[in-house]
Short mmCIF file of C-alpha atoms and ligand atoms in Angstrom, two decimals:
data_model
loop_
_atom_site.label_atom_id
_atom_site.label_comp_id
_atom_site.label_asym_id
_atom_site.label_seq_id
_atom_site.Cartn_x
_atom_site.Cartn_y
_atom_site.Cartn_z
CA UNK V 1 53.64 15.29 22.70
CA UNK V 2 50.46 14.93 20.57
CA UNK V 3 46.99 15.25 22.09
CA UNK V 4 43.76 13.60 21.33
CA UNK V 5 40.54 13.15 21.84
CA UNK V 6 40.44 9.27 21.70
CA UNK V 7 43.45 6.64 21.42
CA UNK V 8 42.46 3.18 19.75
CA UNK V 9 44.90 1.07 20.75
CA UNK V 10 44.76 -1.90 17.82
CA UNK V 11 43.57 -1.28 14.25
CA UNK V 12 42.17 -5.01 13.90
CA UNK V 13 38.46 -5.44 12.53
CA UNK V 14 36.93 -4.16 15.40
CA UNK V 15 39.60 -1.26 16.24
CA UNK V 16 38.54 0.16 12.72
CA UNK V 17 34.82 -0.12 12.81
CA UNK V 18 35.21 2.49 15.82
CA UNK V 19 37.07 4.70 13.90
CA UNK V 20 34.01 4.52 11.00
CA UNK V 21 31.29 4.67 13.83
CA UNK V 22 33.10 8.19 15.63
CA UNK V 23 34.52 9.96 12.61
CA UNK V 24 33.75 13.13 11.12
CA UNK V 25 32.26 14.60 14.32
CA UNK V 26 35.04 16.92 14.91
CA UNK V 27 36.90 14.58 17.26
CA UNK V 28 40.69 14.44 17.05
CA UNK V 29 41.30 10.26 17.18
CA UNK V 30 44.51 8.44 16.78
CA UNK V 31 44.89 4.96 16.51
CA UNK V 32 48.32 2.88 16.87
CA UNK V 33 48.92 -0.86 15.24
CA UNK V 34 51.32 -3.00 15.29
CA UNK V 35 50.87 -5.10 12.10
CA UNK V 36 51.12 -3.38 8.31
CA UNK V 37 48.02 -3.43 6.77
CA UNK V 38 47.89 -6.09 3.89
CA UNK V 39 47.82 -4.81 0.30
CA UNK V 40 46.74 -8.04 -1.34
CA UNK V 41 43.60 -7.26 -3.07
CA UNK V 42 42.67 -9.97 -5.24
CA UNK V 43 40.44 -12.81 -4.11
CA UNK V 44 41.93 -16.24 -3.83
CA UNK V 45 40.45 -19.88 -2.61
CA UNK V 46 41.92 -19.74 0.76
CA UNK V 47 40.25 -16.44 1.73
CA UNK V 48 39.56 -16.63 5.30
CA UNK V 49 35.16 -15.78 5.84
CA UNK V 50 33.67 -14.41 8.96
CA UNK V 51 30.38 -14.69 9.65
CA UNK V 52 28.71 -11.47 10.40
CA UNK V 53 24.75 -11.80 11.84
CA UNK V 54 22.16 -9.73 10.80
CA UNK V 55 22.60 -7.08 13.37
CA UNK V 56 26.25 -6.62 12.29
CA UNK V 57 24.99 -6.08 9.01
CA UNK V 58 22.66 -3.55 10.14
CA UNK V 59 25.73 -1.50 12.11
CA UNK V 60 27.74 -1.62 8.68
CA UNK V 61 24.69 -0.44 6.49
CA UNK V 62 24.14 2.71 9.32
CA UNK V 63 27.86 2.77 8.56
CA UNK V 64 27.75 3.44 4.75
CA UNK V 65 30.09 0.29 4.69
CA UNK V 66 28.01 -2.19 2.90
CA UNK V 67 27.44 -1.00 -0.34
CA UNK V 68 31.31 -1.72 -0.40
CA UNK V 69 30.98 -5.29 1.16
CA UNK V 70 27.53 -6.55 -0.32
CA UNK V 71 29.34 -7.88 -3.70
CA UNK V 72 31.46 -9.93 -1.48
CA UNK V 73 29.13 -11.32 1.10
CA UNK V 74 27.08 -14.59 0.26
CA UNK V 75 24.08 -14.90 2.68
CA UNK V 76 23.25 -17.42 5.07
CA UNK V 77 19.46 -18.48 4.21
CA UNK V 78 18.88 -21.37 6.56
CA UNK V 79 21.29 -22.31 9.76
CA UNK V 80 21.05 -26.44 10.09
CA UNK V 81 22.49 -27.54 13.67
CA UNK V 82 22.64 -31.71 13.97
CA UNK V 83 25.06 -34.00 16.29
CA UNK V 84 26.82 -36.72 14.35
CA UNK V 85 25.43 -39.84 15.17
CA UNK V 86 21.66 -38.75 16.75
CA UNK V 87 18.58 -37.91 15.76
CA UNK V 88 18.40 -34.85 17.19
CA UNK V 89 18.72 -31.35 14.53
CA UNK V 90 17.41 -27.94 14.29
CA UNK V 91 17.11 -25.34 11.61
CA UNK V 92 16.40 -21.85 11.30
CA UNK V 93 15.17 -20.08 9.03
CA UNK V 94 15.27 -16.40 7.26
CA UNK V 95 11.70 -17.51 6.31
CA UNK V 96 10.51 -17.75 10.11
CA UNK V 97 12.32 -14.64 11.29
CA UNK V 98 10.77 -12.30 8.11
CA UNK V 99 14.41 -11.56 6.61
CA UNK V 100 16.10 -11.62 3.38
CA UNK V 101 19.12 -13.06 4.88
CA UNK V 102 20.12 -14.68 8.79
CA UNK V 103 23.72 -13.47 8.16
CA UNK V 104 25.95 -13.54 5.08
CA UNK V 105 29.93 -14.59 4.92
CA UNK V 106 31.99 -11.84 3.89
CA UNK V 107 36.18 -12.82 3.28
CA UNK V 108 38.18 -11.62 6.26
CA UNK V 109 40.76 -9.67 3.24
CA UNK V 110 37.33 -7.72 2.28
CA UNK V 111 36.53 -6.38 5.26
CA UNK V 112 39.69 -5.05 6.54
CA UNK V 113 40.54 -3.38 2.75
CA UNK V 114 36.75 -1.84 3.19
CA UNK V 115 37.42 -0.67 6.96
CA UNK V 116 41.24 0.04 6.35
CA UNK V 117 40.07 2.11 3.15
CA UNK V 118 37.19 4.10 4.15
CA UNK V 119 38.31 4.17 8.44
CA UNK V 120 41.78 4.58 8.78
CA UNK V 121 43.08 6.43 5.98
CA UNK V 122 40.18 9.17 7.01
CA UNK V 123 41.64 12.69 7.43
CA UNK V 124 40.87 13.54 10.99
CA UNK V 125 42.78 10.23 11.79
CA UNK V 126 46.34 9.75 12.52
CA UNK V 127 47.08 6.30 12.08
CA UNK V 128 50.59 5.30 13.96
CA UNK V 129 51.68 1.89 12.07
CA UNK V 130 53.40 0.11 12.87
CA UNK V 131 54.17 0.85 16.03
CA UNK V 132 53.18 -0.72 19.30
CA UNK V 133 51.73 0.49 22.38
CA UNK V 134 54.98 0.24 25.28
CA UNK V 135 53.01 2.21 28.57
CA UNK V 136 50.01 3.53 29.78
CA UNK V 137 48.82 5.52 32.31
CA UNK V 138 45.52 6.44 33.24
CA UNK V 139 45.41 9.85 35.27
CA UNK V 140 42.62 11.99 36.40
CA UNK V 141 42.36 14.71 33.26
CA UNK V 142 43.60 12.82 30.63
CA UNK V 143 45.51 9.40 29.64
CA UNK V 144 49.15 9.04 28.62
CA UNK V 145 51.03 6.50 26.14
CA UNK V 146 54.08 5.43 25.22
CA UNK V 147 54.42 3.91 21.35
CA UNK V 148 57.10 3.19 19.52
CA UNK V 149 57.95 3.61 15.90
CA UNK V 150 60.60 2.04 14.40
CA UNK V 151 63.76 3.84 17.01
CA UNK V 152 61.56 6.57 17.61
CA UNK V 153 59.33 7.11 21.45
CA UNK V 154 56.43 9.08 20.92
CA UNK V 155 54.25 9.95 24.11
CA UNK V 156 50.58 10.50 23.06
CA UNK V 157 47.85 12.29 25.53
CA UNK V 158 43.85 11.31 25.15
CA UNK V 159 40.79 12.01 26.81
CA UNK V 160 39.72 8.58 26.19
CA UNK V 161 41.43 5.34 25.35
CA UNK V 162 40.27 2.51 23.71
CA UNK V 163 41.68 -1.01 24.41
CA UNK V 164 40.96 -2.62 20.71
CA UNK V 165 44.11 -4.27 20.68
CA UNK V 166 43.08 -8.26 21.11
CA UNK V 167 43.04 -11.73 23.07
CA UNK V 168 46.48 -10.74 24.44
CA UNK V 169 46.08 -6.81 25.30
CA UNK V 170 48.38 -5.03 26.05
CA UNK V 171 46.48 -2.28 27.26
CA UNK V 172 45.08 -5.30 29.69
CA UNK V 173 48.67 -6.07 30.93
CA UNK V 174 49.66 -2.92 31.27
CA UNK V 175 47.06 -2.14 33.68
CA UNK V 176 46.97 -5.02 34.96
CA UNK V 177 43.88 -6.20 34.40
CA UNK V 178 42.27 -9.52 35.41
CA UNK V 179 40.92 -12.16 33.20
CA UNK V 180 38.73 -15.37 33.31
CA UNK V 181 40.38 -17.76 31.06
CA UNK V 182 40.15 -21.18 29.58
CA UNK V 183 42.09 -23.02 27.91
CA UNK V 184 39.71 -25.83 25.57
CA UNK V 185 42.43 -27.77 24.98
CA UNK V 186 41.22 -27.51 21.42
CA UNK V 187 42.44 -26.12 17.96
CA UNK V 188 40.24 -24.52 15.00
CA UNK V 189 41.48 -26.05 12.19
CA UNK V 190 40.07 -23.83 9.21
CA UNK V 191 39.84 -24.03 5.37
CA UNK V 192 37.70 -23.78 2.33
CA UNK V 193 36.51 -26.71 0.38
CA UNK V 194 34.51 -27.40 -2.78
CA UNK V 195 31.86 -29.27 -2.19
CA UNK V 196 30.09 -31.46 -5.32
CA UNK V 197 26.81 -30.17 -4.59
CA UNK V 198 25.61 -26.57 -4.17
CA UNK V 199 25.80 -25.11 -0.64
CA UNK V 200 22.10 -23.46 -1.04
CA UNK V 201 22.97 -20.70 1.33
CA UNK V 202 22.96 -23.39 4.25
CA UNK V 203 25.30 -22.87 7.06
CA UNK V 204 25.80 -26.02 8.85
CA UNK V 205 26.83 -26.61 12.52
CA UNK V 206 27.65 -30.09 13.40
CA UNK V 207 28.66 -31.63 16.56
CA UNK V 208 30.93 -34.79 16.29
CA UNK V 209 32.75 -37.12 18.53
CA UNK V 210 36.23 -35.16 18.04
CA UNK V 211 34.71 -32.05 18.19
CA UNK V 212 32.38 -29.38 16.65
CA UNK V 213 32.45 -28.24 12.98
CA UNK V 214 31.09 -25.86 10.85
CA UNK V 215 30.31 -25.19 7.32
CA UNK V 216 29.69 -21.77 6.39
CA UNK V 217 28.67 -20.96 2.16
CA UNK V 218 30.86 -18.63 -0.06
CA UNK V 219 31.15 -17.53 -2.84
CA UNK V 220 32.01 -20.06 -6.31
CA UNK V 221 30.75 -22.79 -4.73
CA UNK V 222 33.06 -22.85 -1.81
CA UNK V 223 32.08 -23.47 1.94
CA UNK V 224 34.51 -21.95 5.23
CA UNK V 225 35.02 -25.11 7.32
CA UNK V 226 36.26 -24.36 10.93
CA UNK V 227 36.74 -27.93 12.31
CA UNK V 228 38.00 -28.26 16.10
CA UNK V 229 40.18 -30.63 17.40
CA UNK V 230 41.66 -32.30 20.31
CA UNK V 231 44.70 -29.89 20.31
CA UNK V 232 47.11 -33.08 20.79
CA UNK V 233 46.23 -34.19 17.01
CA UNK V 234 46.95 -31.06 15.65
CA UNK V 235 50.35 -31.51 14.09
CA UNK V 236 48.51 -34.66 12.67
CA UNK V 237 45.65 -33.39 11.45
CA UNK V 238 47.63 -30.66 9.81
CA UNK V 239 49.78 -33.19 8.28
CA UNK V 240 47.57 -35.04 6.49
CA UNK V 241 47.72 -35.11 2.59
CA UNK V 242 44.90 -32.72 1.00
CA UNK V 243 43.02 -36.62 -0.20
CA UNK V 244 43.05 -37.97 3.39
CA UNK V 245 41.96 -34.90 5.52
CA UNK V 246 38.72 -34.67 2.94
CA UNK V 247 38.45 -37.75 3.98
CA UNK V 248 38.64 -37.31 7.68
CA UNK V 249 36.08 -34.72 7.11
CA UNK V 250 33.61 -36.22 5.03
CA UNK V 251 33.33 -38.99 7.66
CA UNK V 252 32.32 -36.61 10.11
CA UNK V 253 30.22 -34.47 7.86
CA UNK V 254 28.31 -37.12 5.80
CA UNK V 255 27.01 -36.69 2.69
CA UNK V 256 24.60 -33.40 2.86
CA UNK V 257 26.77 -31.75 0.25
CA UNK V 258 27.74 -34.92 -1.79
CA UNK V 259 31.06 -35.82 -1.88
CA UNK V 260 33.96 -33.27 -1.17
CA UNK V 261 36.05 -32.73 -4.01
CA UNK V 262 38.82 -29.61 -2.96
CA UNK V 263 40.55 -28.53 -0.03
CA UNK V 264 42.62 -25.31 -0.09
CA UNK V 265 45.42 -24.39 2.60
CA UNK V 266 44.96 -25.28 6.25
CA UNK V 267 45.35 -22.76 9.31
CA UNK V 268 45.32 -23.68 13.06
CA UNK V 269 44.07 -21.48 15.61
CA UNK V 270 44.40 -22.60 19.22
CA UNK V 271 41.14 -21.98 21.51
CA UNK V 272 41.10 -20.38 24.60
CA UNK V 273 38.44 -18.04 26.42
CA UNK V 274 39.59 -15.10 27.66
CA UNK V 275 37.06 -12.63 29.28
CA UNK V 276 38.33 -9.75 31.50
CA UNK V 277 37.23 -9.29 34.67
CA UNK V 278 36.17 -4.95 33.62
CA UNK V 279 35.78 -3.30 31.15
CA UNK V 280 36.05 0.17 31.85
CA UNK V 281 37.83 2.47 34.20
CA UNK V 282 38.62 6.01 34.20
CA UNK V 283 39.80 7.01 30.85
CA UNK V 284 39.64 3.30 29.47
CA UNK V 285 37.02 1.34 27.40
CA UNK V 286 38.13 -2.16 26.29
CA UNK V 287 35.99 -3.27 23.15
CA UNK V 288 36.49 -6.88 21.34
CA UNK V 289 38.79 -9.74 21.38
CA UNK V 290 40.05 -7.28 24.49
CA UNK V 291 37.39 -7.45 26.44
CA UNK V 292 36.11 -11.51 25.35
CA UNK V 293 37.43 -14.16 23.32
CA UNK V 294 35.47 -16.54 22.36
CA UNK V 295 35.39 -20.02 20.97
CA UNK V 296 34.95 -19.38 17.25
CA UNK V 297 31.72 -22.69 17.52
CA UNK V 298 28.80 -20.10 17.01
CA UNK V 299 30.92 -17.67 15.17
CA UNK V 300 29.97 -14.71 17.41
CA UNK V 301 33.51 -13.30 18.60
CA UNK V 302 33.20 -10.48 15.97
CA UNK V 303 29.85 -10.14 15.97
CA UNK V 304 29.63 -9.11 19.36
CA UNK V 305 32.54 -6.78 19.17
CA UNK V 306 30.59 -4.43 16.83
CA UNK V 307 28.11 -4.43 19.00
CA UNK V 308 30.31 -3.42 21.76
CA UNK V 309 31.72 -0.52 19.57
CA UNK V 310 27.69 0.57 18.49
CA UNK V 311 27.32 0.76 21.60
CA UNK V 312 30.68 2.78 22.95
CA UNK V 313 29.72 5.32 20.15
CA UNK V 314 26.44 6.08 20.81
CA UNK V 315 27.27 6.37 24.69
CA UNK V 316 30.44 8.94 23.66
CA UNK V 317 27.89 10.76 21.06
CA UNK V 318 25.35 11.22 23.42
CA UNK V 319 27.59 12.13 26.52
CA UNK V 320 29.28 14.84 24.16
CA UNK V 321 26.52 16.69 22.96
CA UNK V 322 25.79 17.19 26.52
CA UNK V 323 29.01 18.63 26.93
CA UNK V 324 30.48 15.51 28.99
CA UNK V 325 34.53 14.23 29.05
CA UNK V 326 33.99 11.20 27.28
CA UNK V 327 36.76 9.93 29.87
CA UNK V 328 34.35 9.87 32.62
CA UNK V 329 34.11 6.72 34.57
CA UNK V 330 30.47 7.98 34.64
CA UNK V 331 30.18 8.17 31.30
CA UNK V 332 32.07 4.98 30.09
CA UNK V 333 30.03 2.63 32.77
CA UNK V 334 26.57 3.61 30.65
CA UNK V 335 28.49 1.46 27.97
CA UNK V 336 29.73 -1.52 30.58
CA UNK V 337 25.91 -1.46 32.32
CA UNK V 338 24.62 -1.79 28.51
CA UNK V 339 26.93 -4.44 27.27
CA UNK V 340 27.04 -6.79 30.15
CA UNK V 341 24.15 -8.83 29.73
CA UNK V 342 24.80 -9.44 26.38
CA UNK V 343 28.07 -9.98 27.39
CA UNK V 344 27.40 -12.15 29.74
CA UNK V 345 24.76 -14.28 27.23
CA UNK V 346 26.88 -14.77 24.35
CA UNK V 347 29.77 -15.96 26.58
CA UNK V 348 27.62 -18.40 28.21
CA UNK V 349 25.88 -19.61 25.33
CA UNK V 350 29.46 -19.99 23.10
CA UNK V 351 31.27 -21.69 26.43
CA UNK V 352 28.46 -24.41 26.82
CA UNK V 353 27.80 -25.05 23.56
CA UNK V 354 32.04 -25.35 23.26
CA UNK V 355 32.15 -28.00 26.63
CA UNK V 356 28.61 -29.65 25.92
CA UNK V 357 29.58 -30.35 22.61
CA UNK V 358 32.92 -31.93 22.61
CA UNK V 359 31.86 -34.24 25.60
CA UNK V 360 31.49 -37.81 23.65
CA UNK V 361 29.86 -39.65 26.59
CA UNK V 362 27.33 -41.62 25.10
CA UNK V 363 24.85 -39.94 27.64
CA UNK V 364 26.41 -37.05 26.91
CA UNK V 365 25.27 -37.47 22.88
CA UNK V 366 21.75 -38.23 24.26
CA UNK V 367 21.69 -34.94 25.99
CA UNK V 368 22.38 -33.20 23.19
CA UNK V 369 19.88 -35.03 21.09
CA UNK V 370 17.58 -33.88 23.80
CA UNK V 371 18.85 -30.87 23.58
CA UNK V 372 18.59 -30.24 20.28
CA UNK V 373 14.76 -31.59 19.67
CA UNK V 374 13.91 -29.82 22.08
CA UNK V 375 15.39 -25.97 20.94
CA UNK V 376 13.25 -27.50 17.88
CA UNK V 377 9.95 -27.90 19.78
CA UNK V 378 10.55 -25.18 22.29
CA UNK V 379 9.48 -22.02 20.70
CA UNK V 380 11.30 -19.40 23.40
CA UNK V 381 14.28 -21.82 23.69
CA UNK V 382 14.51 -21.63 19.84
CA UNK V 383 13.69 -18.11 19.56
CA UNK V 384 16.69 -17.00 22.22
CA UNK V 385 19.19 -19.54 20.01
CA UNK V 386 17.31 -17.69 16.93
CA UNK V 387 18.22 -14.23 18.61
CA UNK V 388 21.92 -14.82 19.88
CA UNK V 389 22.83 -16.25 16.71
CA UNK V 390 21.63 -13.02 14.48
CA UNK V 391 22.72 -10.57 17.14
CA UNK V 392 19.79 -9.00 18.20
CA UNK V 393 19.62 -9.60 22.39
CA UNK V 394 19.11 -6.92 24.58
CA UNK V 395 18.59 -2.92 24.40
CA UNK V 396 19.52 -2.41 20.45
CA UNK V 397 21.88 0.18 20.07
CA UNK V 398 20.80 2.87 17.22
CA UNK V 399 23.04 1.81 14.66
CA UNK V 400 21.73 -1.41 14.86
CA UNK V 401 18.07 -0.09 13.88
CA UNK V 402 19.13 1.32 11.08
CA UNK V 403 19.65 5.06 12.47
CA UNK V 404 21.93 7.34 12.62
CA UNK V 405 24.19 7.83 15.86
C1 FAD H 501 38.94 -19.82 13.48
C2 FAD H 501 38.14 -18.59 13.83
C3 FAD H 501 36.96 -18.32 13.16
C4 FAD H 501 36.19 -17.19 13.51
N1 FAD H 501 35.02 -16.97 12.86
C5 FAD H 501 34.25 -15.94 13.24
C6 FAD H 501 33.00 -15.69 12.59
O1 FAD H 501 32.61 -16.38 11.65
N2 FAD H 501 32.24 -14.63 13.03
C7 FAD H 501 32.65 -13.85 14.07
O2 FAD H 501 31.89 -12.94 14.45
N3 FAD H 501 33.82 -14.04 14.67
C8 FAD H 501 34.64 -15.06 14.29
N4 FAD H 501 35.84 -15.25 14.90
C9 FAD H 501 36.28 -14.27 15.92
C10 FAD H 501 36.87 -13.03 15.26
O3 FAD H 501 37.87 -13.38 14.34
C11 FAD H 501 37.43 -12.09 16.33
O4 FAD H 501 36.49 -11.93 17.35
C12 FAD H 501 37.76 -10.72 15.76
O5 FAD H 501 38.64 -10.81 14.68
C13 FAD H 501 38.38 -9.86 16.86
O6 FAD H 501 38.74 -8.60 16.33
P1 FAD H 501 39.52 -7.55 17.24
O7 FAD H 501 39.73 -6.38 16.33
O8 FAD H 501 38.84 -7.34 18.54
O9 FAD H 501 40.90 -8.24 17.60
P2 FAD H 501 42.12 -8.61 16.63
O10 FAD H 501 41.62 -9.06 15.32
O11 FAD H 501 42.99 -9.54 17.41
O12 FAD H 501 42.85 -7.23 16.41
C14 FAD H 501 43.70 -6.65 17.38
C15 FAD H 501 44.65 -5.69 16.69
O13 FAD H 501 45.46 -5.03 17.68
C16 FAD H 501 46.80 -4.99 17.23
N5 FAD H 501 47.67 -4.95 18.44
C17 FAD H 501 47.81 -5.90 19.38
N6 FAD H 501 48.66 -5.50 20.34
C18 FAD H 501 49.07 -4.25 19.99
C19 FAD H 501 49.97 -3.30 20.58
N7 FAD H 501 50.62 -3.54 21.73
N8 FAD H 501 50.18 -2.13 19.96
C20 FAD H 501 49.53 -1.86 18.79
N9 FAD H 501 48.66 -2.72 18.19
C21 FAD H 501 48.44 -3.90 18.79
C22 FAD H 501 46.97 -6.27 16.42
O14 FAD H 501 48.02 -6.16 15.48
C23 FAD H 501 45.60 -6.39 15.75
O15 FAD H 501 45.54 -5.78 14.49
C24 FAD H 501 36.63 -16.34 14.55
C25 FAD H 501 37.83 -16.61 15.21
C26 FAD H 501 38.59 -17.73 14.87
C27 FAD H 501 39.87 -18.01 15.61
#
């Protein structure tokens, strides 16, 4: 039997950033995943990006991460929304909010080598991969689980454990708890493309009759295209040759960027929300993908899963240097009362921008024209839209302000 201060169940982006935000304060964490870490370290066209907002950025600077991710990230200067055939388009600008940068895209493959790297090869960490979580229990002084490693059973104790572990969590079924879901009935179909003309550090988020895209800028030229779709064409859409899928895509696009001229390798990601019904109990936290899924439309799923963990750190800190279990149902519902309006926002604001925008009623399209002029003309409507997007709603943790925890 090993015992710990803290189990993170799930090594995934999020998972790791925990690890980064709690070590070296003496605490004894373990963390079990199920997937070996990839090795591949050189870049290649199809690397998938992630948007991170500039809040995110701000957690992985207090982090000491991004000096290791800056070379890699391009930034987002100007965010242009617009709905294929209407008038109606925003922008925002890194000029109006006083920043160097709204966001920046950094490749998926870079920022789990930086966080797998510098989090969980850390001494003071025992990483258990792979291996897989197989039973929990939550019990008054501490919390026991079951892995298992190759034939082997190991039974870990923790003060604390951490549900990091995904849309389909384990540590969620185990206990057995609840979620809010919905299925879209939609697929993200996601690659990189070349387009003729530079990408000027414009993100683009356009709504179209089959469904919203987006354009996000990389590096050499490249844009991140996450294009949903009616889940039925799927199989078709995936089947198309390179030539007539640019095609399919330029038609919904138009011509901003000129013509496109490369594709790279398609992936499909069915949508679904998934938001549980708590997210803490005795002895149990439940951070990203675990505790929300969201439709990938405003990019915000990660985003807002660093905030959860700069937020389950700081709570843990504090609690501990007054001598507090970190276990504490107490304790651990500082971080739920903290996280649940943005929470609750973000959800909101991803789900109806998901159903509003892949409505093609003709008054439907007007609405959103509407909509759209008047984010535009409405300074606080704009401003909210402004805020969400760059992760900065609600009580900032310290991390995010550029402090230390
Ligand atoms: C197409 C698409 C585009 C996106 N773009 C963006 C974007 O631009 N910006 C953004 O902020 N977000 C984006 N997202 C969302 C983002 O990818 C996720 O929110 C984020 O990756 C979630 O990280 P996570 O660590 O919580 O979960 P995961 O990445 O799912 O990690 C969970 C980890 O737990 C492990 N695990 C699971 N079960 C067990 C078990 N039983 N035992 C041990 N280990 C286990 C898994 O192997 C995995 O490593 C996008 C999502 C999609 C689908």
């Amino acid at each position: 039997m090993h015992s710990y201060d803290i189990l993170i169940v799930g090594g995934g982006l999020v998972g790791a950033s925990l690890v980064r935000a709690l070590q070296g304060r003496g605490l004894r964490i373990a963390v079990v995943e199920a997937v070996q870490f990839e090795t591949r370290t050189e870049a290649g066209y199809d690397d998938r990006a992630i948007a991170l907002a500039h809040g995110t950025q701000r957690i992985f600077d207090s982090l000491d991460l991004w000096g290791d991710l800056e070379d890699d990230a391009t930034p987002i200067h100007h965010i242009h929304v617009s709905d294929r055939g209407h008038c109606g388009f925003t922008r925002m600008d890194r000029e109006e909010e006083g920043l160097t940068a709204l966001g920046y895209v950094v490749p998926a493959r870079v920022l789990g080598q930086v966080l797998g790297n510098v989090a969980l090869s850390a001494e003071g960490v025992d990483l258990y991969c792979p291996a897989t979580l197989a039973d929990l229990n939550l019990e008054a002084e501490f919390a026991t689980a079951t892995l298992v490693r190759d034939d082997e059973t190991l039974i870990l104790t923790a003060r604390l454990v951490v549900a990091a572990d995904g849309a389909g969590s384990a540590v969620r079924d185990r206990l057995g708890i609840a979620v809010t879901e919905r299925d879209y009935g939609q697929t993200a179909v996601i690659a990189n493309i070349t387009p003729q003309l530079p990408h000027r550090h414009v993100a683009f988020e356009r709504f179209t009759d089959t469904g919203p895209m987006a354009l996000l800028p990389m590096s050499a030229g490249r844009c991140a295209v996450v294009w949903t779709v009616d889940s039925r064409e799927t199989g078709e859409v995936m089947g198309l040759s390179d030539g007539e899928f640019l095609c399919r895509l330029q038609e919904r696009f138009g011509y901003r960027l000129g013509r496109f001229e490369r594709v790279g390798r398609r992936q499909a990601y069915p949508l679904r929300l998934v938001k549980a019904k708590e997210s803490v109990r005795h002895r149990l936290a439940l951070v990203g993908n675990a505790a929300h899924t969201l439709h990938p439309i405003a990019g915000q799923g990660f985003n807002l899963g660093v905030r959860d963990i700069a937020v389950l750190a700081e709570v843990l800190v504090d609690a501990m240097s007054e001598g507090d279990d970190p276990g504490e149902l107490a304790v651990l519902s500082r971080y739920d009362a903290w996280r649940r309006a943005d929470h609750r926002q973000v959800t909101a604001f991803t789900d109806g921008m998901a159903r509003l925008f892949t409505v093609s009623l003709p008054a439907m399209g007007m609405a959103r024209a509407a909509g759209m002029l008047a984010l535009d003309l409405l300074p606080p409507a704009k401003r909210l839209l402004t805020r969400l997007t760059m992760g900065r709603s609600g009580r900032i943790p310290r991390l995010a302000r550029g402090l230390p925890l």
